[in-house]
Amino acid sequence: MKVAKKITTVRKAVDSAKRRGQRVGFVPTMGYLHEGHLSLIRQARKYNDFVVVSIFVNPIQFGPREDYRRYPRDLRRDLKLCKEAGVDLVFAPSVEEMYPQPFLTYVEVKELDKHLCGASRPGHFRGVCTVVAKLFNIVMPDVAYFGQKDVQQARIIEQMVADLNFPIRIRIMPIVREPDGLAMSSRNVYLSEEERRKAPIIYQSLLKGKRELLAGRQVGRVLKELARDVEMAGGKVDYVELVRWEDMAPVRKLAPGERYVLAMAVWFGRARLIDNVVFRAGERG
Ligand code: PAF
């Protein structure tokens, strides 16, 4: 496995892979890898000849009061996991390599960032889209893999790829969960023992909400009840919302056949956790 810190090294390695006729799969990450990332890497390994993983904690997607500085990092462990998973190339650039000064160009996908995390974290998706567009231009993969846990990010990147004509297929892979249902996340390390015990309420209430929505209960009431359940368990709800997959806009009534996302962001202590369930109106609950 090769580890590249420089853009030119990545370009050369991918270029030779492509000249050998190899298909390139790409998994962008911020490191501190867990089973969720590894499931994306395994999928990339299965369907591609040359697998690239990027590890870069992207400063421009964090707000001024967010956790950029304390975001967990462990490059040695990440490299070991990548090697074991059969990755061909890891791109782990410095901030200076990605953002030489002056840096003045940003990518913004309109409308899809108005609600959910886009509303709670202004500028977050602009930072995500900018770094992902840069990574796509550097790696030039055939296929890129994203997790459904960051569902709004996945939808926004899908749109960016369509709007800006990136010749890249986007694959969105299912959420990987702990045995008690908590969605895997690098931020789970912020949880105290007690918070960790309570956090599975997020997924439990999402499942309950999905069941009730599919049974025809009123959306507003279901959302209120979910928020109450989570708060009773000690979480502080940032948002709980039902949105259409297509435009990520809140809805109060299901339309048959339409695809929806029931999504939550909840604080447990210092950890802001997000999770969601995706379903179609009319499917069996
Ligand atoms: O999902 C993440 O880890 C990040 O938002 C991404 C896509 C690697 C961009 O920094």
PDB file of C-alpha atoms and ligand atoms in Angstrom:
ATOM      1  CA  MET A   1       0.000   0.000   0.000  1.00  0.00           C
ATOM      2  CA  LYS A   2       1.287   3.436  -0.956  1.00  0.00           C
ATOM      3  CA  VAL A   3       0.819   6.506   1.269  1.00  0.00           C
ATOM      4  CA  ALA A   4       0.838   9.859  -0.507  1.00  0.00           C
ATOM      5  CA  LYS A   5       1.048  13.259   1.121  1.00  0.00           C
ATOM      6  CA  LYS A   6       1.304  15.139  -2.169  1.00  0.00           C
ATOM      7  CA  ILE A   7      -1.279  15.683  -4.901  1.00  0.00           C
ATOM      8  CA  THR A   8       1.287  14.977  -7.636  1.00  0.00           C
ATOM      9  CA  THR A   9       2.005  11.511  -6.155  1.00  0.00           C
ATOM     10  CA  VAL A  10      -1.709  10.649  -6.196  1.00  0.00           C
ATOM     11  CA  ARG A  11      -2.100  11.841  -9.782  1.00  0.00           C
ATOM     12  CA  LYS A  12       0.851   9.710 -10.924  1.00  0.00           C
ATOM     13  CA  ALA A  13      -0.328   6.556  -9.129  1.00  0.00           C
ATOM     14  CA  VAL A  14      -3.924   6.858 -10.377  1.00  0.00           C
ATOM     15  CA  ASP A  15      -2.722   7.693 -13.866  1.00  0.00           C
ATOM     16  CA  SER A  16      -0.647   4.486 -14.045  1.00  0.00           C
ATOM     17  CA  ALA A  17      -3.558   2.445 -12.677  1.00  0.00           C
ATOM     18  CA  LYS A  18      -5.823   3.883 -15.369  1.00  0.00           C
ATOM     19  CA  ARG A  19      -3.230   3.224 -18.082  1.00  0.00           C
ATOM     20  CA  ARG A  20      -3.231  -0.417 -16.936  1.00  0.00           C
ATOM     21  CA  GLY A  21      -6.991  -0.344 -17.611  1.00  0.00           C
ATOM     22  CA  GLN A  22      -7.901  -0.429 -13.915  1.00  0.00           C
ATOM     23  CA  ARG A  23     -11.156   0.890 -12.496  1.00  0.00           C
ATOM     24  CA  VAL A  24     -10.617   3.303  -9.604  1.00  0.00           C
ATOM     25  CA  GLY A  25     -12.797   3.264  -6.488  1.00  0.00           C
ATOM     26  CA  PHE A  26     -12.514   6.095  -3.960  1.00  0.00           C
ATOM     27  CA  VAL A  27     -13.514   6.447  -0.291  1.00  0.00           C
ATOM     28  CA  PRO A  28     -13.086   9.975   1.113  1.00  0.00           C
ATOM     29  CA  THR A  29     -12.793  10.057   4.927  1.00  0.00           C
ATOM     30  CA  MET A  30     -11.669  12.260   7.792  1.00  0.00           C
ATOM     31  CA  GLY A  31      -9.896   9.286   9.352  1.00  0.00           C
ATOM     32  CA  TYR A  32     -10.334   7.692  12.784  1.00  0.00           C
ATOM     33  CA  LEU A  33     -11.743   4.801  10.801  1.00  0.00           C
ATOM     34  CA  HIS A  34     -14.462   2.505  12.107  1.00  0.00           C
ATOM     35  CA  GLU A  35     -16.592  -0.316  10.692  1.00  0.00           C
ATOM     36  CA  GLY A  36     -18.715   2.196   8.774  1.00  0.00           C
ATOM     37  CA  HIS A  37     -15.682   3.395   6.790  1.00  0.00           C
ATOM     38  CA  LEU A  38     -14.412  -0.159   6.439  1.00  0.00           C
ATOM     39  CA  SER A  39     -17.712  -1.263   4.895  1.00  0.00           C
ATOM     40  CA  LEU A  40     -17.254   1.456   2.242  1.00  0.00           C
ATOM     41  CA  ILE A  41     -13.649   0.375   1.670  1.00  0.00           C
ATOM     42  CA  ARG A  42     -14.682  -3.287   1.346  1.00  0.00           C
ATOM     43  CA  GLN A  43     -17.323  -2.336  -1.195  1.00  0.00           C
ATOM     44  CA  ALA A  44     -14.761  -0.306  -3.141  1.00  0.00           C
ATOM     45  CA  ARG A  45     -12.330  -3.256  -2.967  1.00  0.00           C
ATOM     46  CA  LYS A  46     -14.965  -5.679  -4.238  1.00  0.00           C
ATOM     47  CA  TYR A  47     -15.985  -3.697  -7.314  1.00  0.00           C
ATOM     48  CA  ASN A  48     -12.807  -1.888  -8.352  1.00  0.00           C
ATOM     49  CA  ASP A  49      -9.234  -2.742  -9.339  1.00  0.00           C
ATOM     50  CA  PHE A  50      -7.518   0.180  -7.628  1.00  0.00           C
ATOM     51  CA  VAL A  51      -8.780   1.544  -4.297  1.00  0.00           C
ATOM     52  CA  VAL A  52      -7.932   5.008  -2.997  1.00  0.00           C
ATOM     53  CA  VAL A  53      -8.817   6.254   0.509  1.00  0.00           C
ATOM     54  CA  SER A  54      -8.290   9.867   1.543  1.00  0.00           C
ATOM     55  CA  ILE A  55      -7.729  10.801   5.180  1.00  0.00           C
ATOM     56  CA  PHE A  56      -8.077  14.508   5.748  1.00  0.00           C
ATOM     57  CA  VAL A  57      -9.799  16.421   8.556  1.00  0.00           C
ATOM     58  CA  ASN A  58     -11.128  19.247   6.439  1.00  0.00           C
ATOM     59  CA  PRO A  59     -10.954  22.529   8.408  1.00  0.00           C
ATOM     60  CA  ILE A  60     -13.345  24.435   6.155  1.00  0.00           C
ATOM     61  CA  GLN A  61     -16.328  22.193   6.937  1.00  0.00           C
ATOM     62  CA  PHE A  62     -16.164  22.974  10.687  1.00  0.00           C
ATOM     63  CA  GLY A  63     -17.787  26.072  12.194  1.00  0.00           C
ATOM     64  CA  PRO A  64     -15.732  28.351  14.485  1.00  0.00           C
ATOM     65  CA  ARG A  65     -17.172  26.775  17.638  1.00  0.00           C
ATOM     66  CA  GLU A  66     -17.097  23.197  16.362  1.00  0.00           C
ATOM     67  CA  ASP A  67     -14.729  20.317  17.075  1.00  0.00           C
ATOM     68  CA  TYR A  68     -12.074  20.720  14.346  1.00  0.00           C
ATOM     69  CA  ARG A  69      -9.171  20.834  16.796  1.00  0.00           C
ATOM     70  CA  ARG A  70     -10.301  17.986  18.991  1.00  0.00           C
ATOM     71  CA  TYR A  71     -11.680  15.810  16.161  1.00  0.00           C
ATOM     72  CA  PRO A  72     -10.144  12.351  16.852  1.00  0.00           C
ATOM     73  CA  ARG A  73      -7.076  11.486  14.776  1.00  0.00           C
ATOM     74  CA  ASP A  74      -4.929   8.341  14.626  1.00  0.00           C
ATOM     75  CA  LEU A  75      -3.156   8.066  11.294  1.00  0.00           C
ATOM     76  CA  ARG A  76      -1.030   5.061  12.249  1.00  0.00           C
ATOM     77  CA  ARG A  77      -4.039   2.989  13.181  1.00  0.00           C
ATOM     78  CA  ASP A  78      -5.933   4.182  10.086  1.00  0.00           C
ATOM     79  CA  LEU A  79      -3.057   3.154   7.807  1.00  0.00           C
ATOM     80  CA  LYS A  80      -2.944  -0.280   9.403  1.00  0.00           C
ATOM     81  CA  LEU A  81      -6.696  -0.745   8.880  1.00  0.00           C
ATOM     82  CA  CYS A  82      -6.441   0.437   5.264  1.00  0.00           C
ATOM     83  CA  LYS A  83      -3.600  -1.966   4.598  1.00  0.00           C
ATOM     84  CA  GLU A  84      -5.539  -4.877   6.102  1.00  0.00           C
ATOM     85  CA  ALA A  85      -8.560  -3.948   3.975  1.00  0.00           C
ATOM     86  CA  GLY A  86      -6.483  -4.113   0.803  1.00  0.00           C
ATOM     87  CA  VAL A  87      -6.373  -0.392  -0.032  1.00  0.00           C
ATOM     88  CA  ASP A  88      -3.874   0.458  -2.804  1.00  0.00           C
ATOM     89  CA  LEU A  89      -3.298   4.120  -2.061  1.00  0.00           C
ATOM     90  CA  VAL A  90      -3.949   6.363   0.939  1.00  0.00           C
ATOM     91  CA  PHE A  91      -3.937  10.112   0.349  1.00  0.00           C
ATOM     92  CA  ALA A  92      -3.229  11.917   3.637  1.00  0.00           C
ATOM     93  CA  PRO A  93      -2.423  15.516   2.733  1.00  0.00           C
ATOM     94  CA  SER A  94      -1.594  18.438   5.015  1.00  0.00           C
ATOM     95  CA  VAL A  95      -3.889  21.460   5.257  1.00  0.00           C
ATOM     96  CA  GLU A  96      -1.244  23.451   3.318  1.00  0.00           C
ATOM     97  CA  GLU A  97      -1.263  20.895   0.498  1.00  0.00           C
ATOM     98  CA  MET A  98      -5.064  21.115   0.160  1.00  0.00           C
ATOM     99  CA  TYR A  99      -5.443  24.833   0.803  1.00  0.00           C
ATOM    100  CA  PRO A 100      -2.376  26.755  -0.361  1.00  0.00           C
ATOM    101  CA  GLN A 101      -2.915  30.477   0.222  1.00  0.00           C
ATOM    102  CA  PRO A 102      -4.674  32.353  -1.216  1.00  0.00           C
ATOM    103  CA  PHE A 103      -7.608  29.950  -1.532  1.00  0.00           C
ATOM    104  CA  LEU A 104     -10.658  31.715  -2.960  1.00  0.00           C
ATOM    105  CA  THR A 105     -12.916  29.189  -4.694  1.00  0.00           C
ATOM    106  CA  TYR A 106     -15.823  27.354  -3.046  1.00  0.00           C
ATOM    107  CA  VAL A 107     -18.484  24.967  -4.275  1.00  0.00           C
ATOM    108  CA  GLU A 108     -22.015  25.410  -3.000  1.00  0.00           C
ATOM    109  CA  VAL A 109     -25.092  23.317  -3.754  1.00  0.00           C
ATOM    110  CA  LYS A 110     -28.172  25.466  -3.228  1.00  0.00           C
ATOM    111  CA  GLU A 111     -31.512  24.516  -1.638  1.00  0.00           C
ATOM    112  CA  LEU A 112     -30.561  21.014  -0.436  1.00  0.00           C
ATOM    113  CA  ASP A 113     -28.647  22.531   2.492  1.00  0.00           C
ATOM    114  CA  LYS A 114     -31.525  24.610   3.885  1.00  0.00           C
ATOM    115  CA  HIS A 115     -32.688  22.140   6.529  1.00  0.00           C
ATOM    116  CA  LEU A 116     -31.305  19.433   8.867  1.00  0.00           C
ATOM    117  CA  CYS A 117     -27.527  19.770   9.369  1.00  0.00           C
ATOM    118  CA  GLY A 118     -27.376  22.535   6.761  1.00  0.00           C
ATOM    119  CA  ALA A 119     -29.527  24.716   9.024  1.00  0.00           C
ATOM    120  CA  SER A 120     -27.676  23.842  12.252  1.00  0.00           C
ATOM    121  CA  ARG A 121     -24.183  24.084  10.760  1.00  0.00           C
ATOM    122  CA  PRO A 122     -24.040  27.106   8.425  1.00  0.00           C
ATOM    123  CA  GLY A 123     -21.293  26.754   5.810  1.00  0.00           C
ATOM    124  CA  HIS A 124     -20.725  23.075   6.609  1.00  0.00           C
ATOM    125  CA  PHE A 125     -21.850  21.692   3.253  1.00  0.00           C
ATOM    126  CA  ARG A 126     -20.000  24.410   1.335  1.00  0.00           C
ATOM    127  CA  GLY A 127     -16.845  23.118   3.043  1.00  0.00           C
ATOM    128  CA  VAL A 128     -17.767  19.497   2.307  1.00  0.00           C
ATOM    129  CA  CYS A 129     -18.573  20.154  -1.370  1.00  0.00           C
ATOM    130  CA  THR A 130     -15.414  22.183  -1.873  1.00  0.00           C
ATOM    131  CA  VAL A 131     -13.129  19.508  -0.442  1.00  0.00           C
ATOM    132  CA  VAL A 132     -14.964  16.652  -2.179  1.00  0.00           C
ATOM    133  CA  ALA A 133     -14.813  18.481  -5.539  1.00  0.00           C
ATOM    134  CA  LYS A 134     -11.062  19.011  -4.993  1.00  0.00           C
ATOM    135  CA  LEU A 135     -10.568  15.354  -4.014  1.00  0.00           C
ATOM    136  CA  PHE A 136     -12.538  14.227  -7.078  1.00  0.00           C
ATOM    137  CA  ASN A 137     -10.318  16.399  -9.289  1.00  0.00           C
ATOM    138  CA  ILE A 138      -7.183  15.018  -7.642  1.00  0.00           C
ATOM    139  CA  VAL A 139      -8.141  11.322  -7.531  1.00  0.00           C
ATOM    140  CA  MET A 140     -10.406  11.236 -10.615  1.00  0.00           C
ATOM    141  CA  PRO A 141     -12.111   8.005  -9.519  1.00  0.00           C
ATOM    142  CA  ASP A 142     -14.660   6.045 -11.521  1.00  0.00           C
ATOM    143  CA  VAL A 143     -16.782   5.385  -8.438  1.00  0.00           C
ATOM    144  CA  ALA A 144     -16.925   7.109  -5.020  1.00  0.00           C
ATOM    145  CA  TYR A 145     -18.486   5.683  -1.864  1.00  0.00           C
ATOM    146  CA  PHE A 146     -20.390   7.579   0.839  1.00  0.00           C
ATOM    147  CA  GLY A 147     -22.310   6.415   3.909  1.00  0.00           C
ATOM    148  CA  GLN A 148     -26.042   6.921   4.373  1.00  0.00           C
ATOM    149  CA  LYS A 149     -25.378   8.084   7.929  1.00  0.00           C
ATOM    150  CA  ASP A 150     -24.499  11.508   6.493  1.00  0.00           C
ATOM    151  CA  VAL A 151     -27.602  11.363   4.340  1.00  0.00           C
ATOM    152  CA  GLN A 152     -27.836  15.062   3.511  1.00  0.00           C
ATOM    153  CA  GLN A 153     -24.140  15.087   2.558  1.00  0.00           C
ATOM    154  CA  ALA A 154     -24.672  12.069   0.271  1.00  0.00           C
ATOM    155  CA  ARG A 155     -27.700  13.691  -1.417  1.00  0.00           C
ATOM    156  CA  ILE A 156     -25.840  17.006  -1.858  1.00  0.00           C
ATOM    157  CA  ILE A 157     -22.797  15.295  -3.366  1.00  0.00           C
ATOM    158  CA  GLU A 158     -25.024  13.320  -5.720  1.00  0.00           C
ATOM    159  CA  GLN A 159     -26.451  16.664  -6.885  1.00  0.00           C
ATOM    160  CA  MET A 160     -23.032  18.320  -7.167  1.00  0.00           C
ATOM    161  CA  VAL A 161     -21.766  15.455  -9.332  1.00  0.00           C
ATOM    162  CA  ALA A 162     -24.795  15.761 -11.619  1.00  0.00           C
ATOM    163  CA  ASP A 163     -24.703  19.568 -11.802  1.00  0.00           C
ATOM    164  CA  LEU A 164     -20.948  19.867 -12.387  1.00  0.00           C
ATOM    165  CA  ASN A 165     -20.683  16.852 -14.745  1.00  0.00           C
ATOM    166  CA  PHE A 166     -18.151  14.897 -12.721  1.00  0.00           C
ATOM    167  CA  PRO A 167     -17.797  11.575 -14.610  1.00  0.00           C
ATOM    168  CA  ILE A 168     -18.060   9.685 -11.304  1.00  0.00           C
ATOM    169  CA  ARG A 169     -20.685   7.251 -10.039  1.00  0.00           C
ATOM    170  CA  ILE A 170     -21.777   7.847  -6.447  1.00  0.00           C
ATOM    171  CA  ARG A 171     -22.640   4.846  -4.296  1.00  0.00           C
ATOM    172  CA  ILE A 172     -24.467   5.399  -1.017  1.00  0.00           C
ATOM    173  CA  MET A 173     -23.983   2.509   1.394  1.00  0.00           C
ATOM    174  CA  PRO A 174     -26.151   1.491   4.390  1.00  0.00           C
ATOM    175  CA  ILE A 175     -25.439   2.695   7.918  1.00  0.00           C
ATOM    176  CA  VAL A 176     -23.296   0.319   9.980  1.00  0.00           C
ATOM    177  CA  ARG A 177     -24.493   0.003  13.569  1.00  0.00           C
ATOM    178  CA  GLU A 178     -23.225  -1.233  16.915  1.00  0.00           C
ATOM    179  CA  PRO A 179     -25.081  -4.340  18.185  1.00  0.00           C
ATOM    180  CA  ASP A 180     -27.402  -2.081  20.242  1.00  0.00           C
ATOM    181  CA  GLY A 181     -28.294   0.003  17.164  1.00  0.00           C
ATOM    182  CA  LEU A 182     -26.109   3.085  17.706  1.00  0.00           C
ATOM    183  CA  ALA A 183     -24.831   4.284  14.311  1.00  0.00           C
ATOM    184  CA  MET A 184     -21.050   4.002  14.057  1.00  0.00           C
ATOM    185  CA  SER A 185     -19.345   7.388  14.105  1.00  0.00           C
ATOM    186  CA  SER A 186     -15.877   8.714  14.865  1.00  0.00           C
ATOM    187  CA  ARG A 187     -17.607  11.104  17.285  1.00  0.00           C
ATOM    188  CA  ASN A 188     -18.915   8.240  19.456  1.00  0.00           C
ATOM    189  CA  VAL A 189     -15.573   8.444  21.323  1.00  0.00           C
ATOM    190  CA  TYR A 190     -16.785  11.701  22.895  1.00  0.00           C
ATOM    191  CA  LEU A 191     -19.513   9.798  24.794  1.00  0.00           C
ATOM    192  CA  SER A 192     -19.134   9.040  28.493  1.00  0.00           C
ATOM    193  CA  GLU A 193     -20.067   5.516  29.585  1.00  0.00           C
ATOM    194  CA  GLU A 194     -23.488   6.684  30.702  1.00  0.00           C
ATOM    195  CA  GLU A 195     -24.148   8.684  27.526  1.00  0.00           C
ATOM    196  CA  ARG A 196     -23.055   5.699  25.439  1.00  0.00           C
ATOM    197  CA  ARG A 197     -25.644   3.539  27.252  1.00  0.00           C
ATOM    198  CA  LYS A 198     -28.405   6.055  26.500  1.00  0.00           C
ATOM    199  CA  ALA A 199     -27.486   6.940  22.893  1.00  0.00           C
ATOM    200  CA  PRO A 200     -29.213   3.928  21.215  1.00  0.00           C
ATOM    201  CA  ILE A 201     -32.517   5.715  21.975  1.00  0.00           C
ATOM    202  CA  ILE A 202     -31.837   7.686  18.766  1.00  0.00           C
ATOM    203  CA  TYR A 203     -32.179   4.675  16.474  1.00  0.00           C
ATOM    204  CA  GLN A 204     -34.939   3.126  18.583  1.00  0.00           C
ATOM    205  CA  SER A 205     -37.045   6.264  18.256  1.00  0.00           C
ATOM    206  CA  LEU A 206     -36.308   6.589  14.519  1.00  0.00           C
ATOM    207  CA  LEU A 207     -37.605   3.048  14.009  1.00  0.00           C
ATOM    208  CA  LYS A 208     -40.670   3.774  16.119  1.00  0.00           C
ATOM    209  CA  GLY A 209     -41.251   7.005  14.145  1.00  0.00           C
ATOM    210  CA  LYS A 210     -40.976   5.214  10.814  1.00  0.00           C
ATOM    211  CA  ARG A 211     -43.497   2.586  11.951  1.00  0.00           C
ATOM    212  CA  GLU A 212     -45.954   5.217  13.093  1.00  0.00           C
ATOM    213  CA  LEU A 213     -45.614   7.330   9.954  1.00  0.00           C
ATOM    214  CA  LEU A 214     -46.190   4.267   7.792  1.00  0.00           C
ATOM    215  CA  ALA A 215     -49.234   3.471   9.929  1.00  0.00           C
ATOM    216  CA  GLY A 216     -50.637   6.870   8.949  1.00  0.00           C
ATOM    217  CA  ARG A 217     -50.101   8.866  12.150  1.00  0.00           C
ATOM    218  CA  GLN A 218     -49.846  12.620  11.835  1.00  0.00           C
ATOM    219  CA  VAL A 219     -46.282  13.732  11.032  1.00  0.00           C
ATOM    220  CA  GLY A 220     -46.112  16.683  13.443  1.00  0.00           C
ATOM    221  CA  ARG A 221     -47.288  14.543  16.352  1.00  0.00           C
ATOM    222  CA  VAL A 222     -44.854  11.739  15.586  1.00  0.00           C
ATOM    223  CA  LEU A 223     -41.913  14.159  15.429  1.00  0.00           C
ATOM    224  CA  LYS A 224     -42.883  15.761  18.750  1.00  0.00           C
ATOM    225  CA  GLU A 225     -43.150  12.361  20.394  1.00  0.00           C
ATOM    226  CA  LEU A 226     -39.731  11.276  19.101  1.00  0.00           C
ATOM    227  CA  ALA A 227     -38.126  14.453  20.412  1.00  0.00           C
ATOM    228  CA  ARG A 228     -39.764  13.845  23.784  1.00  0.00           C
ATOM    229  CA  ASP A 229     -38.554  10.215  23.925  1.00  0.00           C
ATOM    230  CA  VAL A 230     -34.963  11.263  23.210  1.00  0.00           C
ATOM    231  CA  GLU A 231     -35.044  14.162  25.696  1.00  0.00           C
ATOM    232  CA  MET A 232     -36.469  11.839  28.392  1.00  0.00           C
ATOM    233  CA  ALA A 233     -33.447   9.600  27.867  1.00  0.00           C
ATOM    234  CA  GLY A 234     -31.096  12.541  28.452  1.00  0.00           C
ATOM    235  CA  GLY A 235     -30.386  13.677  24.878  1.00  0.00           C
ATOM    236  CA  LYS A 236     -30.745  17.262  23.685  1.00  0.00           C
ATOM    237  CA  VAL A 237     -32.455  17.331  20.300  1.00  0.00           C
ATOM    238  CA  ASP A 238     -30.899  19.616  17.702  1.00  0.00           C
ATOM    239  CA  TYR A 239     -33.470  18.584  15.091  1.00  0.00           C
ATOM    240  CA  VAL A 240     -35.869  15.790  14.320  1.00  0.00           C
ATOM    241  CA  GLU A 241     -37.355  16.109  10.868  1.00  0.00           C
ATOM    242  CA  LEU A 242     -39.093  14.249   8.079  1.00  0.00           C
ATOM    243  CA  VAL A 243     -37.822  15.351   4.649  1.00  0.00           C
ATOM    244  CA  ARG A 244     -38.280  14.212   1.073  1.00  0.00           C
ATOM    245  CA  TRP A 245     -35.185  12.462  -0.270  1.00  0.00           C
ATOM    246  CA  GLU A 246     -35.338  14.417  -3.513  1.00  0.00           C
ATOM    247  CA  ASP A 247     -35.169  17.992  -2.197  1.00  0.00           C
ATOM    248  CA  MET A 248     -34.373  17.432   1.501  1.00  0.00           C
ATOM    249  CA  ALA A 249     -37.348  19.681   2.337  1.00  0.00           C
ATOM    250  CA  PRO A 250     -39.597  19.046   5.375  1.00  0.00           C
ATOM    251  CA  VAL A 251     -42.997  17.491   4.751  1.00  0.00           C
ATOM    252  CA  ARG A 252     -46.074  17.102   6.926  1.00  0.00           C
ATOM    253  CA  LYS A 253     -47.902  14.505   4.819  1.00  0.00           C
ATOM    254  CA  LEU A 254     -46.687  11.378   3.014  1.00  0.00           C
ATOM    255  CA  ALA A 255     -47.402  10.940  -0.704  1.00  0.00           C
ATOM    256  CA  PRO A 256     -47.639   7.347  -1.972  1.00  0.00           C
ATOM    257  CA  GLY A 257     -44.424   5.964  -3.464  1.00  0.00           C
ATOM    258  CA  GLU A 258     -42.325   9.030  -2.472  1.00  0.00           C
ATOM    259  CA  ARG A 259     -38.981   8.426  -0.724  1.00  0.00           C
ATOM    260  CA  TYR A 260     -38.476  10.024   2.694  1.00  0.00           C
ATOM    261  CA  VAL A 261     -35.772  10.498   5.283  1.00  0.00           C
ATOM    262  CA  LEU A 262     -36.614  10.605   8.973  1.00  0.00           C
ATOM    263  CA  ALA A 263     -33.519  12.235  10.459  1.00  0.00           C
ATOM    264  CA  MET A 264     -32.257  13.353  13.857  1.00  0.00           C
ATOM    265  CA  ALA A 265     -29.338  15.206  15.351  1.00  0.00           C
ATOM    266  CA  VAL A 266     -28.977  14.842  19.102  1.00  0.00           C
ATOM    267  CA  TRP A 267     -26.455  16.054  21.631  1.00  0.00           C
ATOM    268  CA  PHE A 268     -25.362  13.610  24.292  1.00  0.00           C
ATOM    269  CA  GLY A 269     -22.887  15.598  26.386  1.00  0.00           C
ATOM    270  CA  ARG A 270     -20.159  16.872  24.040  1.00  0.00           C
ATOM    271  CA  ALA A 271     -21.160  14.554  21.197  1.00  0.00           C
ATOM    272  CA  ARG A 272     -23.523  15.664  18.450  1.00  0.00           C
ATOM    273  CA  LEU A 273     -24.818  12.441  16.913  1.00  0.00           C
ATOM    274  CA  ILE A 274     -26.784  12.133  13.684  1.00  0.00           C
ATOM    275  CA  ASP A 275     -28.808   9.213  12.393  1.00  0.00           C
ATOM    276  CA  ASN A 276     -31.648   8.542   9.965  1.00  0.00           C
ATOM    277  CA  VAL A 277     -33.924   5.987   8.357  1.00  0.00           C
ATOM    278  CA  VAL A 278     -34.912   6.118   4.693  1.00  0.00           C
ATOM    279  CA  PHE A 279     -38.231   4.661   3.520  1.00  0.00           C
ATOM    280  CA  ARG A 280     -40.889   4.868   0.861  1.00  0.00           C
ATOM    281  CA  ALA A 281     -44.479   5.822   1.675  1.00  0.00           C
ATOM    282  CA  GLY A 282     -46.615   2.736   1.318  1.00  0.00           C
ATOM    283  CA  GLU A 283     -43.868   0.229   2.135  1.00  0.00           C
ATOM    284  CA  ARG A 284     -44.542  -2.274   4.917  1.00  0.00           C
ATOM    285  CA  GLY A 285     -43.402  -0.872   8.307  1.00  0.00           C
TER     286      GLY A 285
HETATM  287  O1  PAF B   1     -18.041  12.332   5.605  1.00  0.00           O
HETATM  288  C1  PAF B   1     -16.889  12.753   5.847  1.00  0.00           C
HETATM  289  O2  PAF B   1     -16.085  12.131   6.536  1.00  0.00           O
HETATM  290  C2  PAF B   1     -16.465  14.093   5.277  1.00  0.00           C
HETATM  291  O3  PAF B   1     -17.523  15.013   5.276  1.00  0.00           O
HETATM  292  C3  PAF B   1     -15.841  13.987   3.863  1.00  0.00           C
HETATM  293  C4  PAF B   1     -16.846  13.484   2.849  1.00  0.00           C
HETATM  294  C5  PAF B   1     -14.644  13.064   3.915  1.00  0.00           C
HETATM  295  C6  PAF B   1     -15.363  15.375   3.413  1.00  0.00           C
HETATM  296  O4  PAF B   1     -14.447  15.913   4.290  1.00  0.00           O
END
